[in-house]
Amino acid sequence: MVEHRISLNEQRLGAVMAVLGGCGARRVLDLGCSTGNLLRSLLAERQFEQIVGMDVSHRALEIAADRLHLERLPPMQRQRITLMQGSLGYRDQRLAGFDAAAVVEVIEHLDEPRLAAFERVLFEFARPKTVVVTTPNVEYNVRFETLPAGKFRHQDHRFEWTRPQFQAWAENVARRFNYAVRFAPIGPDDPVVGSPTQMAVFTQQS
Ligand code: SAH
């Protein structure tokens, strides 16, 4: 039998799509969308009537527009999706009024003052009903044979958290902004170090 190893990227995408699909969202934000992997999956599901991808990188958004063939989409499809340049460190009126937001592998790129600003920008001002956040689980790094001990997975990462660190952060955010939060592993769940990616799903309580 040939085993198909589904890449961690695909598993992450699948897990996030399952949450967004399952919560019944129609209007969704992909914050830190980069070159549009998640956006492509969202476009393929008719449930999602309004899709917004935001990133701080103009270049990433250009590539996303290209990869998604935005210029060639029929008008009905084209009007479902908007790409916008912006930073999660600043309050942004354009982010208000959404059912759900995905923040996939982004928080570890924010330095600490920006992370604190991001918490308010998303959970206080934009305030989607559901928020999905994923980030590396640093405990798992010892299982990556090619990663030298103590090194992060990307040089642009400002931090990588253990499961207790991520859970403490998420529970604090949930408490301050009146959300419930649950956690799920993504990728192979090692009995000692857990899974390579960790996910928090926040649900607005009022
Ligand atoms: N969500 C994508 C990309 C993750 S890489 C995926 O899962 O593949 C992190 C992305 O966050 C990059 O595209 C980077 O440009 C973006 N980013 C970093 N800081 C940001 C900020 N302050 N505001 C918005 N996007 C930011």
XYZ file of N, CA, C and O and ligand atoms in Angstrom:
850
model
N 0.847 -1.202 0.000
C 0.000 0.000 0.000
C 0.882 1.252 0.000
O 1.865 1.342 0.712
N 0.512 2.165 -0.813
C 1.249 3.425 -0.853
C 0.597 4.400 0.123
O -0.584 4.662 0.059
N 1.396 4.879 1.046
C 0.843 5.857 1.982
C 1.006 7.263 1.430
O 2.075 7.647 0.994
N -0.068 7.993 1.457
C 0.020 9.395 1.034
C 0.182 10.258 2.266
O -0.669 10.282 3.135
N 1.288 10.928 2.339
C 1.499 11.823 3.460
C 0.967 13.201 3.085
O 1.460 13.836 2.168
N -0.080 13.591 3.763
C -0.639 14.914 3.473
C 0.252 15.945 4.149
O 0.596 15.804 5.310
N 0.657 16.966 3.413
C 1.581 17.940 3.978
C 0.929 18.702 5.121
O -0.295 18.829 5.203
N 1.785 19.204 6.006
C 1.280 19.967 7.142
C 0.456 21.164 6.667
O -0.581 21.483 7.238
N 0.910 21.790 5.585
C 0.152 22.913 5.015
C -1.263 22.529 4.658
O -2.210 23.252 4.949
N -1.385 21.379 4.014
C -2.720 20.926 3.607
C -3.571 20.578 4.814
O -4.766 20.849 4.843
N -2.951 19.970 5.829
C -3.710 19.625 7.030
C -4.199 20.887 7.743
O -5.305 20.950 8.261
N -3.334 21.897 7.763
C -3.695 23.158 8.401
C -4.857 23.812 7.663
O -5.827 24.264 8.264
N -4.731 23.825 6.342
C -5.788 24.389 5.503
C -7.106 23.649 5.748
O -8.167 24.269 5.905
N -7.022 22.329 5.799
C -8.220 21.514 6.022
C -8.853 21.805 7.367
O -10.082 21.934 7.479
N -8.018 21.937 8.393
C -8.541 22.180 9.745
C -9.215 23.547 9.821
O -10.297 23.695 10.409
N -8.590 24.538 9.206
C -9.156 25.901 9.242
C -10.442 25.956 8.420
O -11.445 26.530 8.851
N -10.440 25.317 7.247
C -11.652 25.290 6.423
C -12.794 24.591 7.161
O -13.944 25.010 7.060
N -12.470 23.546 7.912
C -13.515 22.816 8.656
C -14.156 23.727 9.706
O -15.380 23.720 9.886
N -13.343 24.528 10.368
C -13.892 25.447 11.378
C -14.751 26.517 10.708
O -15.879 26.794 11.135
N -14.216 27.111 9.638
C -14.957 28.194 8.968
C -16.256 27.671 8.360
O -17.295 28.322 8.431
N -16.192 26.479 7.782
C -17.397 25.874 7.217
C -18.391 25.543 8.314
O -19.578 25.857 8.227
N -17.866 24.943 9.380
C -18.727 24.446 10.460
C -19.414 25.542 11.247
O -20.493 25.324 11.804
N -18.833 26.733 11.306
C -19.461 27.795 12.107
C -20.516 28.551 11.302
O -21.156 29.467 11.816
N -20.703 28.168 10.047
C -21.770 28.762 9.242
C -21.457 30.148 8.703
O -22.354 30.871 8.267
N -20.177 30.525 8.730
C -19.797 31.878 8.296
C -20.105 32.099 6.821
O -19.941 31.202 5.994
N -20.553 33.307 6.504
C -20.721 33.719 5.101
C -19.717 34.793 4.723
O -19.260 34.875 3.604
N -19.410 35.645 5.687
C -18.461 36.741 5.434
C -17.199 36.456 6.236
O -17.251 36.397 7.467
N -16.094 36.255 5.555
C -14.873 35.813 6.240
C -13.659 36.672 5.906
O -13.508 37.167 4.787
N -12.806 36.815 6.907
C -11.536 37.517 6.758
C -10.403 36.506 6.784
O -10.408 35.605 7.628
N -9.432 36.682 5.888
C -8.186 35.920 5.980
C -7.094 36.954 6.246
O -6.674 37.675 5.334
N -6.671 37.044 7.502
C -5.754 38.106 7.924
C -4.318 37.599 7.864
O -3.974 36.605 8.507
N -3.496 38.270 7.092
C -2.159 37.757 6.803
C -2.290 36.669 5.750
O -1.733 35.583 5.869
N -3.045 36.979 4.684
C -3.429 35.963 3.678
C -2.262 35.554 2.793
O -2.340 34.544 2.097
N -1.194 36.362 2.777
C -0.046 36.095 1.931
C -0.460 35.853 0.472
O -1.248 36.621 -0.060
N -0.004 34.781 -0.144
C -0.243 34.599 -1.577
C -1.534 33.838 -1.889
O -1.752 33.434 -3.026
N -2.389 33.645 -0.875
C -3.762 33.270 -1.164
C -4.142 31.797 -1.146
O -5.158 31.426 -1.724
N -3.370 30.970 -0.432
C -3.739 29.542 -0.332
C -5.134 29.329 0.237
O -5.948 28.606 -0.338
N -5.375 29.951 1.399
C -6.679 29.779 2.039
C -7.770 30.450 1.205
O -8.880 29.917 1.068
N -7.442 31.596 0.612
C -8.435 32.315 -0.205
C -8.937 31.424 -1.344
O -10.119 31.421 -1.660
N -8.021 30.673 -1.933
C -8.428 29.801 -3.039
C -9.446 28.759 -2.572
O -10.446 28.502 -3.236
N -9.192 28.168 -1.394
C -10.146 27.184 -0.864
C -11.476 27.841 -0.526
O -12.547 27.264 -0.754
N -11.413 29.059 0.028
C -12.652 29.756 0.392
C -13.491 30.063 -0.844
O -14.716 29.883 -0.845
N -12.814 30.499 -1.921
C -13.530 30.817 -3.167
C -14.257 29.605 -3.738
O -15.295 29.731 -4.380
N -13.682 28.429 -3.484
C -14.261 27.205 -4.049
C -15.532 26.766 -3.321
O -16.230 25.867 -3.779
N -15.823 27.387 -2.181
C -17.017 27.010 -1.409
C -18.051 28.120 -1.480
O -17.806 29.239 -1.018
N -19.199 27.793 -2.005
C -20.216 28.829 -2.226
C -20.784 29.408 -0.936
O -21.375 30.487 -0.940
N -20.601 28.658 0.169
C -21.046 29.161 1.479
C -20.493 30.562 1.764
O -21.150 31.383 2.390
N -19.265 30.805 1.279
C -18.586 32.059 1.619
C -18.927 33.124 0.585
O -18.458 33.077 -0.547
N -19.773 34.052 0.995
C -20.311 35.039 0.056
C -19.431 36.271 -0.053
O -19.418 36.945 -1.070
N -18.748 36.582 1.037
C -17.817 37.708 0.994
C -16.510 37.297 1.653
O -16.482 36.892 2.823
N -15.442 37.390 0.890
C -14.130 36.922 1.331
C -13.158 38.091 1.231
O -13.033 38.694 0.160
N -12.510 38.394 2.346
C -11.522 39.476 2.326
C -10.165 38.928 2.749
O -10.040 38.302 3.808
N -9.176 39.143 1.923
C -7.806 38.789 2.277
C -7.031 40.058 2.564
O -7.035 40.984 1.748
N -6.400 40.111 3.726
C -5.585 41.278 4.049
C -4.158 40.845 4.359
O -3.948 39.804 4.981
N -3.210 41.639 3.899
C -1.805 41.377 4.235
C -1.060 42.707 4.238
O -1.473 43.665 3.579
N 0.017 42.742 4.981
C 0.829 43.954 5.032
C 1.717 44.049 3.786
O 2.176 45.123 3.425
N 1.895 42.944 3.108
C 2.811 42.886 1.957
C 2.076 43.081 0.630
O 1.287 42.237 0.212
N 2.366 44.224 -0.039
C 1.823 44.485 -1.377
C 2.195 43.379 -2.346
O 1.389 42.927 -3.145
N 3.448 42.966 -2.252
C 3.966 41.971 -3.192
C 3.201 40.648 -3.056
O 2.823 40.043 -4.056
N 2.959 40.234 -1.797
C 2.202 38.993 -1.581
C 0.805 39.115 -2.184
O 0.305 38.172 -2.808
N 0.192 40.282 -2.026
C -1.168 40.470 -2.553
C -1.185 40.448 -4.077
O -2.127 39.925 -4.687
N -0.144 40.993 -4.695
C -0.044 40.943 -6.167
C 0.024 39.498 -6.641
O -0.636 39.107 -7.607
N 0.838 38.722 -5.940
C 0.974 37.310 -6.313
C -0.359 36.582 -6.084
O -0.793 35.778 -6.914
N -1.023 36.905 -4.980
C -2.327 36.284 -4.699
C -3.314 36.594 -5.821
O -3.999 35.692 -6.331
N -3.384 37.863 -6.231
C -4.330 38.264 -7.285
C -4.052 37.487 -8.569
O -4.971 37.041 -9.267
N -2.775 37.307 -8.838
C -2.354 36.570 -10.008
C -2.738 35.095 -9.917
O -3.334 34.519 -10.828
N -2.401 34.490 -8.784
C -2.655 33.052 -8.613
C -4.146 32.735 -8.608
O -4.570 31.640 -9.000
N -4.944 33.675 -8.098
C -6.388 33.454 -8.038
C -7.075 33.864 -9.346
O -8.291 33.737 -9.475
N -6.277 34.376 -10.310
C -6.804 34.823 -11.606
C -7.937 35.821 -11.428
O -8.964 35.737 -12.109
N -7.767 36.766 -10.505
C -8.861 37.699 -10.203
C -9.334 38.451 -11.444
O -10.533 38.700 -11.605
N -8.397 38.785 -12.333
C -8.764 39.552 -13.538
C -9.715 38.779 -14.441
O -10.501 39.365 -15.165
N -9.599 37.467 -14.362
C -10.374 36.648 -15.306
C -11.621 36.023 -14.684
O -12.346 35.302 -15.356
N -11.876 36.281 -13.413
C -13.056 35.677 -12.794
C -14.325 36.307 -13.355
O -14.373 37.507 -13.596
N -15.357 35.508 -13.541
C -16.639 36.091 -13.944
C -17.135 37.047 -12.839
O -16.809 36.836 -11.668
N -17.893 38.070 -13.199
C -18.284 39.111 -12.244
C -18.882 38.568 -10.944
O -18.565 39.057 -9.857
N -19.721 37.547 -11.028
C -20.354 37.002 -9.815
C -19.318 36.451 -8.838
O -19.483 36.539 -7.624
N -18.267 35.845 -9.386
C -17.188 35.327 -8.542
C -16.293 36.472 -8.060
O -15.920 36.549 -6.897
N -15.985 37.354 -9.009
C -15.062 38.453 -8.715
C -15.560 39.314 -7.559
O -14.786 39.793 -6.742
N -16.877 39.490 -7.485
C -17.393 40.389 -6.447
C -17.423 39.728 -5.071
O -17.653 40.393 -4.070
N -17.134 38.433 -5.020
C -17.095 37.763 -3.699
C -15.796 38.046 -2.959
O -15.730 37.829 -1.754
N -14.758 38.462 -3.668
C -13.451 38.546 -3.014
C -12.791 39.925 -3.133
O -12.862 40.563 -4.183
N -12.205 40.353 -2.035
C -11.475 41.629 -1.998
C -10.113 41.385 -1.360
O -10.034 40.731 -0.317
N -9.075 41.908 -1.989
C -7.752 41.878 -1.366
C -7.432 43.282 -0.890
O -7.687 44.252 -1.608
N -6.932 43.401 0.316
C -6.579 44.736 0.804
C -5.257 44.723 1.553
O -4.948 43.787 2.285
N -4.503 45.802 1.331
C -3.252 45.961 2.065
C -3.578 46.636 3.375
O -4.363 47.584 3.429
N -3.011 46.114 4.455
C -3.243 46.724 5.754
C -2.412 45.997 6.795
O -1.856 44.940 6.521
N -2.336 46.604 7.959
C -1.560 45.990 9.035
C -2.446 45.663 10.222
O -3.271 46.478 10.632
N -2.232 44.496 10.769
C -3.004 44.053 11.934
C -2.641 44.821 13.188
O -3.242 44.615 14.225
N -1.677 45.703 13.079
C -1.303 46.518 14.231
C -2.151 47.771 14.374
O -1.986 48.513 15.333
N -3.061 48.016 13.419
C -3.835 49.258 13.444
C -5.315 48.987 13.282
O -5.715 48.180 12.449
N -6.100 49.691 14.073
C -7.548 49.592 13.972
C -7.973 49.937 12.547
O -7.486 50.907 11.968
N -8.877 49.125 11.996
C -9.225 49.267 10.584
C -10.718 49.002 10.399
O -11.191 47.872 10.575
N -11.439 50.053 10.033
C -12.893 49.973 9.886
C -13.305 48.907 8.874
O -14.381 48.318 8.975
N -12.445 48.646 7.902
C -12.794 47.687 6.844
C -12.926 46.261 7.373
O -13.438 45.381 6.696
N -12.439 46.030 8.588
C -12.464 44.662 9.142
C -13.708 44.389 9.980
O -13.879 43.285 10.501
N -14.585 45.370 10.107
C -15.778 45.192 10.946
C -16.889 44.474 10.181
O -16.966 44.572 8.952
N -17.732 43.758 10.913
C -18.939 43.185 10.324
C -18.771 41.814 9.701
O -19.569 41.421 8.847
N -17.763 41.050 10.102
C -17.545 39.714 9.533
C -17.976 38.613 10.500
O -17.971 38.796 11.717
N -18.350 37.484 9.924
C -18.753 36.336 10.742
C -17.538 35.637 11.337
O -17.606 35.108 12.436
N -16.456 35.597 10.579
C -15.301 34.818 11.032
C -14.009 35.407 10.476
O -14.011 36.057 9.431
N -12.929 35.151 11.207
C -11.601 35.556 10.747
C -10.632 34.407 10.946
O -10.668 33.723 11.972
N -9.767 34.205 9.958
C -8.681 33.236 10.072
C -7.368 34.005 10.169
O -7.142 34.944 9.405
N -6.548 33.621 11.119
C -5.230 34.245 11.312
C -4.245 33.081 11.379
O -3.941 32.542 12.447
N -3.797 32.660 10.199
C -3.082 31.388 10.067
C -1.582 31.627 9.950
O -1.117 32.230 8.974
N -0.852 31.181 10.967
C 0.621 31.307 10.977
C 1.053 32.769 10.811
O 1.961 33.075 10.027
N 0.414 33.650 11.546
C 0.703 35.081 11.448
C 1.182 35.669 12.777
O 2.127 36.468 12.788
N 0.586 35.267 13.898
C 0.905 35.973 15.155
C 2.393 35.895 15.488
O 2.945 36.834 16.050
N 3.043 34.808 15.091
C 4.463 34.653 15.429
C 5.352 35.608 14.625
O 6.545 35.700 14.884
N 4.728 36.320 13.652
C 5.462 37.341 12.902
C 5.341 38.727 13.533
O 5.939 39.686 13.051
N 4.509 38.853 14.568
C 4.273 40.164 15.188
C 5.150 40.314 16.419
O 5.181 39.426 17.269
N 5.833 41.446 16.532
C 6.594 41.620 17.764
C 5.656 42.095 18.876
O 4.509 42.451 18.625
N 6.155 42.044 20.091
C 5.250 42.102 21.231
C 4.304 43.315 21.272
O 3.117 43.138 21.499
N 4.787 44.532 21.035
C 3.850 45.671 21.036
C 2.777 45.529 19.961
O 1.614 45.876 20.168
N 3.162 44.961 18.806
C 2.206 44.751 17.708
C 1.194 43.658 18.059
O 0.045 43.720 17.661
N 1.649 42.667 18.787
C 0.738 41.587 19.183
C -0.343 42.139 20.111
O -1.527 41.817 19.967
N 0.055 43.001 21.026
C -0.917 43.606 21.945
C -1.917 44.468 21.168
O -3.118 44.444 21.438
N -1.410 45.211 20.171
C -2.308 46.026 19.345
C -3.245 45.123 18.543
O -4.456 45.377 18.463
N -2.703 44.065 17.981
C -3.497 43.106 17.196
C -4.679 42.551 17.998
O -5.787 42.403 17.490
N -4.425 42.256 19.277
C -5.492 41.700 20.118
C -6.698 42.647 20.141
O -7.843 42.217 20.003
N -6.436 43.932 20.301
C -7.543 44.905 20.347
C -8.141 45.113 18.964
O -9.361 45.208 18.806
N -7.286 45.212 17.939
C -7.755 45.434 16.568
C -8.760 44.337 16.179
O -9.828 44.611 15.631
N -8.425 43.102 16.502
C -9.284 41.996 16.064
C -10.431 41.732 17.038
O -11.596 41.679 16.640
N -10.109 41.560 18.327
C -11.124 41.068 19.259
C -11.988 42.180 19.863
O -13.090 41.934 20.318
N -11.481 43.411 19.863
C -12.281 44.506 20.410
C -12.998 45.284 19.316
O -14.190 45.570 19.440
N -12.290 45.590 18.217
C -12.871 46.470 17.194
C -13.501 45.687 16.034
O -14.645 45.925 15.685
N -12.766 44.804 15.404
C -13.327 44.050 14.268
C -14.393 43.074 14.771
O -15.467 42.958 14.207
N -14.069 42.367 15.828
C -15.000 41.526 16.585
C -15.834 40.530 15.757
O -17.075 40.491 15.872
N -15.190 39.688 14.952
C -15.953 38.631 14.266
C -16.479 37.609 15.280
O -15.914 37.483 16.366
N -17.533 36.902 14.904
C -18.129 35.939 15.852
C -17.184 34.778 16.133
O -17.140 34.252 17.239
N -16.449 34.365 15.112
C -15.506 33.247 15.258
C -14.123 33.703 14.801
O -14.018 34.397 13.789
N -13.105 33.317 15.544
C -11.727 33.622 15.151
C -10.907 32.335 15.248
O -10.949 31.648 16.281
N -10.201 32.011 14.183
C -9.305 30.844 14.186
C -7.871 31.343 14.126
O -7.517 32.079 13.200
N -7.069 30.951 15.089
C -5.659 31.346 15.111
C -4.810 30.080 15.110
O -5.051 29.174 15.922
N -3.834 30.009 14.200
C -2.873 28.903 14.274
C -1.472 29.482 14.437
O -1.186 30.592 14.001
N -0.608 28.676 15.053
C 0.778 29.093 15.270
C 1.611 27.829 15.509
O 1.064 26.795 15.902
N 2.924 27.892 15.266
C 3.739 26.700 15.531
C 3.716 26.319 17.018
O 3.584 27.188 17.877
N 3.811 25.019 17.272
C 4.050 24.529 18.633
C 5.549 24.261 18.742
O 6.053 23.312 18.158
N 6.242 25.104 19.484
C 7.711 25.025 19.529
C 8.194 23.714 20.149
O 9.294 23.242 19.853
N 7.339 23.099 20.976
C 7.727 21.823 21.592
C 8.038 20.770 20.526
O 8.845 19.879 20.723
N 7.341 20.880 19.386
C 7.482 19.887 18.321
C 8.786 20.050 17.549
O 9.198 19.136 16.824
N 9.470 21.183 17.696
C 10.653 21.460 16.859
C 11.737 20.389 16.964
O 12.462 20.145 15.997
N 11.836 19.727 18.130
C 12.853 18.668 18.272
C 12.604 17.497 17.328
O 13.501 16.692 17.077
N 11.376 17.410 16.790
C 11.060 16.319 15.855
C 11.452 16.657 14.421
O 11.383 15.807 13.538
N 11.789 17.915 14.142
C 12.260 18.287 12.802
C 13.758 18.045 12.757
O 14.547 18.802 13.342
N 14.144 16.981 12.037
C 15.545 16.563 12.098
C 16.516 17.593 11.541
O 17.664 17.676 11.963
N 16.033 18.390 10.605
C 16.955 19.339 9.963
C 17.014 20.690 10.670
O 17.770 21.571 10.271
N 16.198 20.847 11.726
C 16.163 22.142 12.421
C 17.130 22.118 13.606
O 16.963 21.341 14.540
N 18.170 22.976 13.569
C 19.115 22.979 14.694
C 18.407 23.330 16.007
O 17.473 24.131 16.004
N 18.862 22.730 17.096
C 18.231 22.954 18.403
C 18.175 24.446 18.719
O 19.144 25.176 18.491
N 17.032 24.894 19.220
C 16.902 26.280 19.645
C 16.591 27.255 18.525
O 16.338 28.425 18.760
N 16.559 26.765 17.264
C 16.255 27.643 16.117
C 14.748 27.641 15.865
O 14.080 26.632 16.005
N 14.230 28.800 15.431
C 12.838 28.868 14.995
C 12.712 28.303 13.587
O 13.697 28.133 12.870
N 11.452 28.052 13.179
C 11.223 27.447 11.863
C 11.441 28.427 10.723
O 11.673 28.020 9.586
N 11.259 29.713 10.997
C 11.512 30.750 9.988
C 12.285 31.877 10.637
O 12.040 32.212 11.795
N 13.148 32.492 9.866
C 13.957 33.550 10.473
C 13.120 34.774 10.810
O 13.511 35.579 11.643
N 11.944 34.908 10.178
C 11.096 36.067 10.456
C 10.213 35.876 11.701
O 9.500 36.789 12.108
N 10.231 34.687 12.306
C 9.414 34.477 13.507
C 9.992 35.244 14.695
O 11.177 35.162 14.979
N 9.114 36.000 15.372
C 9.555 36.740 16.554
C 9.550 35.840 17.787
O 10.240 36.068 18.760
N 8.669 34.837 17.759
C 8.591 33.878 18.855
C 7.947 32.600 18.321
O 7.293 32.622 17.274
N 8.163 31.504 19.019
C 7.366 30.283 18.811
C 7.027 29.792 20.197
O 7.900 29.731 21.062
N 5.758 29.452 20.413
C 5.284 29.166 21.756
C 5.084 27.675 22.018
O 4.725 26.911 21.116
N 5.245 27.288 23.289
C 4.822 25.972 23.748
C 3.293 25.948 23.794
O 2.642 27.002 23.708
N 2.747 24.751 24.005
C 1.286 24.672 24.147
C 0.796 25.461 25.359
O -0.165 26.230 25.246
N 1.442 25.337 26.536
C 0.965 26.155 27.668
C 1.072 27.666 27.411
O 0.190 28.421 27.826
N 2.106 28.100 26.718
C 2.234 29.544 26.424
C 1.106 30.026 25.515
O 0.506 31.078 25.751
N 0.841 29.259 24.458
C -0.224 29.648 23.521
C -1.582 29.633 24.217
O -2.400 30.543 24.064
N -1.801 28.595 25.018
C -3.107 28.480 25.685
C -3.297 29.598 26.706
O -4.395 30.151 26.834
N -2.228 29.951 27.399
C -2.343 31.045 28.376
C -2.648 32.362 27.656
O -3.505 33.140 28.090
N -1.964 32.590 26.533
C -2.227 33.814 25.748
C -3.682 33.841 25.288
O -4.394 34.841 25.459
N -4.129 32.721 24.699
C -5.474 32.676 24.111
C -6.550 32.791 25.188
O -7.571 33.460 24.995
N -6.327 32.154 26.324
C -7.324 32.226 27.397
C -7.411 33.636 27.962
O -8.491 34.125 28.308
N -6.290 34.301 28.032
C -6.275 35.692 28.488
C -7.042 36.591 27.504
O -7.869 37.414 27.915
N -6.794 36.406 26.215
C -7.507 37.186 25.196
C -9.009 36.898 25.279
O -9.841 37.815 25.266
N -9.356 35.628 25.385
C -10.772 35.243 25.427
C -11.466 35.891 26.624
O -12.574 36.432 26.503
N -10.809 35.863 27.754
C -11.396 36.435 28.974
C -11.583 37.947 28.831
O -12.641 38.485 29.135
N -10.559 38.628 28.329
C -10.639 40.090 28.230
C -11.699 40.558 27.245
O -12.300 41.607 27.437
N -11.924 39.788 26.190
C -12.817 40.277 25.136
C -14.124 39.466 25.052
O -14.879 39.612 24.092
N -14.358 38.643 26.052
C -15.605 37.877 26.137
C -15.820 36.915 24.973
O -16.845 36.941 24.282
N -14.837 36.071 24.773
C -14.942 34.949 23.834
C -14.741 33.652 24.624
O -14.099 33.665 25.680
N -15.296 32.559 24.113
C -14.909 31.226 24.590
C -13.798 30.735 23.673
O -13.737 31.145 22.513
N -12.912 29.879 24.182
C -11.844 29.380 23.312
C -11.643 27.886 23.521
O -11.757 27.384 24.635
N -11.413 27.182 22.383
C -11.030 25.764 22.471
C -9.789 25.557 21.611
O -9.496 26.380 20.738
N -9.104 24.459 21.884
C -7.819 24.211 21.219
C -7.854 22.889 20.474
O -8.526 21.952 20.902
N -7.109 22.822 19.380
C -7.004 21.556 18.647
C -5.606 21.445 18.041
O -5.027 22.450 17.608
N -5.071 20.227 18.018
C -3.777 20.002 17.370
C -3.952 19.891 15.862
O -5.005 19.463 15.394
N -2.935 20.283 15.107
C -2.943 20.060 13.657
C -1.646 19.343 13.286
O -0.560 19.787 13.653
N -1.800 18.251 12.553
C -0.640 17.426 12.196
C -0.529 16.274 13.176
O -1.332 16.160 14.108
N 0.460 15.412 12.976
C 0.607 14.236 13.838
C 0.768 14.639 15.305
O 1.586 15.494 15.620
N -0.060 14.018 16.176
C -0.086 14.435 17.580
C 0.844 13.532 18.391
O 0.452 12.450 18.813
N 2.052 13.958 18.585
C 3.075 13.187 19.303
C 2.726 13.147 20.791
O 2.378 14.176 21.368
N 2.821 11.955 21.412
C 2.430 11.860 22.829
C 3.265 12.741 23.755
O 2.784 13.155 24.810
N 4.490 13.017 23.377
C 5.356 13.822 24.253
C 5.307 15.312 23.905
O 5.083 16.159 24.769
N 5.503 15.635 22.631
C 5.672 17.046 22.266
C 4.456 17.655 21.565
O 4.457 18.842 21.229
N 3.412 16.826 21.362
C 2.203 17.370 20.728
C 2.323 17.443 19.219
O 3.120 16.731 18.606
N 1.535 18.314 18.611
C 1.467 18.409 17.148
C 2.308 19.594 16.659
O 2.575 20.523 17.407
N 2.701 19.576 15.388
C 3.539 20.674 14.882
C 2.843 22.036 14.885
O 3.482 23.059 15.108
N 1.550 22.028 14.621
C 0.801 23.292 14.610
C -0.270 23.242 15.683
O -0.873 22.200 15.918
N -0.492 24.360 16.361
C -1.571 24.434 17.332
C -2.606 25.460 16.864
O -2.262 26.469 16.253
N -3.877 25.144 17.174
C -4.980 25.995 16.713
C -5.860 26.372 17.894
O -6.151 25.545 18.753
N -6.267 27.626 17.935
C -7.274 28.079 18.896
C -8.488 28.566 18.116
O -8.341 29.252 17.104
N -9.672 28.180 18.581
C -10.913 28.642 17.966
C -11.679 29.443 19.012
O -12.078 28.902 20.054
N -11.852 30.729 18.722
C -12.547 31.639 19.641
C -13.978 31.836 19.155
O -14.209 32.033 17.968
N -14.907 31.822 20.099
C -16.310 32.070 19.750
C -16.837 33.190 20.631
O -16.784 33.110 21.859
N -17.357 34.213 19.988
C -17.853 35.383 20.714
C -19.027 34.993 21.610
O -19.925 34.263 21.183
N -19.005 35.488 22.843
C -20.037 35.115 23.800
C -21.197 36.098 23.851
O -22.233 35.801 24.421
N -21.018 37.316 23.377
C -22.154 38.248 23.388
C -21.940 39.321 22.328
O -20.837 39.488 21.871
N -1.634 32.885 6.288
C -0.632 32.514 5.314
C 0.690 33.268 5.458
C 1.464 33.103 6.716
S 3.027 33.961 6.651
C -0.402 31.022 5.336
O -0.859 30.356 6.227
O 0.246 30.525 4.436
C 2.651 35.443 7.559
C 1.998 36.517 6.745
O 1.625 37.561 7.646
C 2.906 37.161 5.695
O 2.253 37.153 4.453
C 3.129 38.565 6.212
O 3.251 39.528 5.188
C 1.881 38.804 7.032
N 2.024 39.812 8.085
C 3.062 39.986 8.934
N 2.836 41.026 9.747
C 1.611 41.516 9.425
C 0.814 42.600 9.894
N 1.228 43.386 10.887
N -0.384 42.812 9.329
C -0.820 42.024 8.311
N -0.118 40.993 7.821
C 1.077 40.741 8.364
